[in-house]
Amino acid sequence: MTSRSEILREKIEELIAVGALAPGQHLDETELAARFGVSRTPIRETLIQLASMGLVVIRPRRGAVVAELGPHQLVEMFEVMSELEATCSRLAARRMTPEDHVRLLAAHQACREARDASDPDAYYYQNEAFHEVIYAGSHNQFLFEQTRNLYRRLRPYRRLQLRVRGRVGASWDEHDAVVQAILSGDGEKAGQLTRGHVMIQGQRFADLMASLPQLAAGALVPS
């Protein structure tokens, strides 16, 4: 059963992920408490949890702010993310059960429907579910937890990428190649394709850097 503190953490985490609470923004405990109808104590505890995840920075005597990532740190984190996800895909190709394959295909189809609807917000959430199916398909709980934690840390930036023109369609095409490699049991190919899908470099990096002001302005709040 989900506890009240977990629900509160997930709500604030989601506000950070969609840019409603922008990188560098001060997090006022009193305002957040009023917003969610709770006292300042659970807000303070939630901010500490989010700080442990790297989503919030707590500064002595100055309070908490939403964490910011510089270009170099972003590249480093996406580099690690790509290797973790590549390992998940490589293991998933070897270890997924027929039931796992059904879940993978269902998640892939949900992404396709969001793509066809030209809905980047819907695609973002289905994309997250798709990747988690592959994490789980590795049948390595430690790897699953570490990969999901880093995914959460990068959520605002992964979401932002999907706002770049043509990225949703390209993302789905890349998913499709990964799915085929996993279903065929080709772990090395699945890993290689996933690494390329997640790694941010070249034009994708330039596009993300150009879009960062939108995130800082809170422009990712769904309409």
Short mmCIF file of C-alpha atoms in Angstrom, two decimals:
data_model
loop_
_atom_site.label_atom_id
_atom_site.label_comp_id
_atom_site.label_asym_id
_atom_site.label_seq_id
_atom_site.Cartn_x
_atom_site.Cartn_y
_atom_site.Cartn_z
CA MET A 1 0.00 0.00 0.00
CA THR A 2 1.37 3.42 -0.97
CA SER A 3 1.98 5.63 2.07
CA ARG A 4 1.04 9.31 2.27
CA SER A 5 4.72 10.28 2.25
CA GLU A 6 5.31 8.26 -0.94
CA ILE A 7 2.35 9.92 -2.63
CA LEU A 8 3.68 13.35 -1.65
CA ARG A 9 7.16 12.52 -2.92
CA GLU A 10 5.77 11.25 -6.23
CA LYS A 11 3.68 14.41 -6.70
CA ILE A 12 6.62 16.76 -6.13
CA GLU A 13 8.90 14.55 -8.22
CA GLU A 14 6.38 14.74 -11.05
CA LEU A 15 6.26 18.56 -10.83
CA ILE A 16 10.04 18.56 -11.22
CA ALA A 17 9.90 16.08 -14.12
CA VAL A 18 7.44 18.17 -16.13
CA GLY A 19 9.20 21.46 -15.41
CA ALA A 20 6.42 22.91 -13.23
CA LEU A 21 9.16 23.20 -10.61
CA ALA A 22 12.06 24.36 -12.76
CA PRO A 23 15.82 23.72 -12.32
CA GLY A 24 17.23 26.22 -9.84
CA GLN A 25 13.81 27.15 -8.45
CA HIS A 26 13.59 27.74 -4.70
CA LEU A 27 11.27 25.29 -2.94
CA ASP A 28 9.37 27.14 -0.23
CA GLU A 29 8.18 24.68 2.44
CA THR A 30 5.26 26.87 3.47
CA GLU A 31 3.99 27.26 -0.09
CA LEU A 32 4.32 23.52 -0.80
CA ALA A 33 2.57 22.66 2.48
CA ALA A 34 -0.36 24.91 1.56
CA ARG A 35 -0.44 23.50 -1.98
CA PHE A 36 -0.73 19.90 -0.79
CA GLY A 37 -2.72 20.54 2.39
CA VAL A 38 -0.11 19.20 4.80
CA SER A 39 2.16 20.58 7.50
CA ARG A 40 5.74 21.65 6.81
CA THR A 41 7.15 18.52 8.49
CA PRO A 42 6.18 16.01 5.75
CA ILE A 43 7.26 18.57 3.12
CA ARG A 44 10.67 18.84 4.77
CA GLU A 45 10.96 15.03 4.95
CA THR A 46 9.97 14.74 1.28
CA LEU A 47 12.58 17.29 0.20
CA ILE A 48 15.22 15.30 2.08
CA GLN A 49 14.14 12.18 0.18
CA LEU A 50 14.29 14.03 -3.14
CA ALA A 51 17.73 15.36 -2.21
CA SER A 52 18.93 11.78 -1.70
CA MET A 53 17.73 11.05 -5.26
CA GLY A 54 19.63 14.05 -6.63
CA LEU A 55 16.48 15.91 -7.68
CA VAL A 56 16.77 18.59 -5.00
CA VAL A 57 19.73 20.39 -3.42
CA ILE A 58 19.39 21.45 0.22
CA ARG A 59 21.62 24.40 1.10
CA PRO A 60 22.44 25.20 4.76
CA ARG A 61 20.37 28.15 6.04
CA ARG A 62 19.10 28.88 2.53
CA GLY A 63 16.60 26.08 1.99
CA ALA A 64 16.07 23.76 -0.95
CA VAL A 65 16.18 24.29 -4.71
CA VAL A 66 15.47 22.07 -7.68
CA ALA A 67 18.76 20.57 -8.83
CA GLU A 68 20.37 21.87 -12.01
CA LEU A 69 22.64 19.95 -14.37
CA GLY A 70 25.34 21.63 -16.43
CA PRO A 71 26.15 20.46 -19.98
CA HIS A 72 29.19 18.41 -18.93
CA GLN A 73 27.31 16.68 -16.11
CA LEU A 74 24.38 15.96 -18.43
CA VAL A 75 26.65 14.26 -20.94
CA GLU A 76 28.30 12.19 -18.21
CA MET A 77 24.96 11.09 -16.76
CA PHE A 78 23.50 10.17 -20.15
CA GLU A 79 26.68 8.23 -20.85
CA VAL A 80 26.18 6.16 -17.69
CA MET A 81 22.45 5.89 -18.42
CA SER A 82 23.15 4.48 -21.88
CA GLU A 83 25.49 1.82 -20.48
CA LEU A 84 23.04 0.77 -17.75
CA GLU A 85 20.17 0.52 -20.22
CA ALA A 86 22.35 -1.32 -22.74
CA THR A 87 23.11 -3.90 -20.06
CA CYS A 88 19.39 -4.21 -19.26
CA SER A 89 18.58 -4.86 -22.93
CA ARG A 90 21.43 -7.32 -23.36
CA LEU A 91 20.26 -9.34 -20.35
CA ALA A 92 16.59 -8.99 -21.33
CA ALA A 93 17.33 -10.58 -24.71
CA ARG A 94 18.68 -13.62 -22.86
CA ARG A 95 16.32 -13.77 -19.89
CA MET A 96 12.90 -12.48 -20.86
CA THR A 97 10.09 -15.04 -20.56
CA PRO A 98 7.21 -15.36 -23.03
CA GLU A 99 5.11 -13.37 -20.54
CA ASP A 100 7.77 -10.65 -20.53
CA HIS A 101 7.61 -10.54 -24.32
CA VAL A 102 3.86 -9.96 -24.15
CA ARG A 103 4.39 -7.02 -21.77
CA LEU A 104 7.15 -5.62 -23.99
CA LEU A 105 4.98 -5.73 -27.10
CA ALA A 106 2.06 -4.14 -25.24
CA ALA A 107 4.28 -1.29 -24.02
CA HIS A 108 5.68 -0.87 -27.53
CA GLN A 109 2.17 -0.69 -28.97
CA ALA A 110 1.15 1.92 -26.39
CA CYS A 111 4.10 4.06 -27.48
CA ARG A 112 3.01 3.67 -31.08
CA GLU A 113 -0.50 4.86 -30.29
CA ALA A 114 0.86 7.93 -28.49
CA ARG A 115 3.15 8.61 -31.44
CA ASP A 116 0.29 8.33 -33.91
CA ALA A 117 -1.78 10.70 -31.76
CA SER A 118 1.06 13.28 -31.98
CA ASP A 119 0.93 13.57 -28.20
CA PRO A 120 4.46 14.02 -26.78
CA ASP A 121 3.16 14.09 -23.19
CA ALA A 122 1.40 10.74 -23.60
CA TYR A 123 4.41 9.35 -25.43
CA TYR A 124 6.68 10.43 -22.57
CA TYR A 125 4.74 8.37 -20.03
CA GLN A 126 4.39 5.36 -22.32
CA ASN A 127 8.09 5.61 -23.15
CA GLU A 128 8.92 5.47 -19.44
CA ALA A 129 6.77 2.36 -19.04
CA PHE A 130 8.43 0.78 -22.10
CA HIS A 131 11.91 1.26 -20.67
CA GLU A 132 10.86 -0.13 -17.28
CA VAL A 133 9.61 -3.32 -18.95
CA ILE A 134 13.12 -3.82 -20.32
CA TYR A 135 14.72 -3.03 -16.94
CA ALA A 136 12.49 -5.65 -15.32
CA GLY A 137 13.20 -8.07 -18.15
CA SER A 138 16.87 -8.12 -17.16
CA HIS A 139 15.78 -10.14 -14.10
CA ASN A 140 18.47 -8.39 -12.09
CA GLN A 141 16.84 -6.45 -9.26
CA PHE A 142 19.91 -4.41 -8.36
CA LEU A 143 20.40 -3.35 -11.97
CA PHE A 144 16.68 -2.54 -12.22
CA GLU A 145 16.79 -0.27 -9.18
CA GLN A 146 19.98 1.55 -10.16
CA THR A 147 18.80 2.13 -13.73
CA ARG A 148 15.37 3.35 -12.64
CA ASN A 149 16.92 5.73 -10.10
CA LEU A 150 19.12 7.36 -12.73
CA TYR A 151 16.19 7.50 -15.14
CA ARG A 152 14.26 9.46 -12.51
CA ARG A 153 17.16 11.85 -12.08
CA LEU A 154 17.17 12.56 -15.81
CA ARG A 155 13.39 12.66 -16.31
CA PRO A 156 13.11 16.42 -16.97
CA TYR A 157 15.79 16.23 -19.64
CA ARG A 158 14.51 13.05 -21.28
CA ARG A 159 11.07 14.62 -21.44
CA LEU A 160 12.50 17.78 -22.96
CA GLN A 161 14.17 15.81 -25.75
CA LEU A 162 10.79 14.53 -26.89
CA ARG A 163 9.69 18.12 -27.59
CA VAL A 164 12.32 18.42 -30.33
CA ARG A 165 10.68 18.19 -33.75
CA GLY A 166 10.70 14.65 -35.12
CA ARG A 167 12.18 13.09 -31.96
CA VAL A 168 9.08 11.09 -30.98
CA GLY A 169 8.96 9.33 -34.34
CA ALA A 170 12.68 8.64 -34.27
CA SER A 171 12.42 7.36 -30.71
CA TRP A 172 9.71 4.86 -31.66
CA ASP A 173 11.69 3.62 -34.64
CA GLU A 174 14.67 3.05 -32.32
CA HIS A 175 12.40 1.21 -29.88
CA ASP A 176 11.19 -1.01 -32.69
CA ALA A 177 14.73 -2.09 -33.58
CA VAL A 178 15.49 -2.80 -29.90
CA VAL A 179 12.29 -4.86 -29.54
CA GLN A 180 13.13 -6.98 -32.58
CA ALA A 181 16.64 -7.64 -31.24
CA ILE A 182 15.31 -8.65 -27.83
CA LEU A 183 12.64 -10.93 -29.28
CA SER A 184 15.22 -12.62 -31.48
CA GLY A 185 17.51 -13.16 -28.47
CA ASP A 186 20.35 -11.07 -29.89
CA GLY A 187 21.71 -9.54 -26.70
CA GLU A 188 24.70 -7.81 -28.22
CA LYS A 189 22.61 -6.10 -30.89
CA ALA A 190 19.94 -5.14 -28.35
CA GLY A 191 22.58 -3.60 -26.12
CA GLN A 192 24.23 -1.72 -28.96
CA LEU A 193 20.93 -0.34 -30.23
CA THR A 194 19.83 0.72 -26.76
CA ARG A 195 23.13 2.46 -26.10
CA GLY A 196 22.66 4.51 -29.26
CA HIS A 197 19.01 5.20 -28.38
CA VAL A 198 19.82 6.64 -24.95
CA MET A 199 23.20 8.29 -25.51
CA ILE A 200 22.97 12.02 -26.12
CA GLN A 201 25.57 13.45 -28.46
CA GLY A 202 25.99 15.41 -31.67
CA GLN A 203 22.82 17.06 -32.90
CA ARG A 204 20.71 15.59 -30.11
CA PHE A 205 22.94 17.27 -27.55
CA ALA A 206 22.78 20.58 -29.43
CA ASP A 207 18.99 20.35 -29.59
CA LEU A 208 18.75 19.64 -25.86
CA MET A 209 21.03 22.53 -24.96
CA ALA A 210 18.99 24.86 -27.15
CA SER A 211 15.78 23.72 -25.41
CA LEU A 212 17.00 24.06 -21.82
CA PRO A 213 15.68 27.64 -21.42
CA GLN A 214 12.18 26.21 -21.94
CA LEU A 215 12.70 23.86 -19.02
CA ALA A 216 14.06 26.65 -16.82
CA ALA A 217 10.98 28.72 -17.66
CA GLY A 218 8.65 25.88 -16.73
CA ALA A 219 7.47 25.53 -20.32
CA LEU A 220 6.93 21.80 -20.05
CA VAL A 221 3.74 21.92 -18.02
CA PRO A 222 1.17 19.89 -19.98
CA SER A 223 -1.73 21.93 -21.31
#
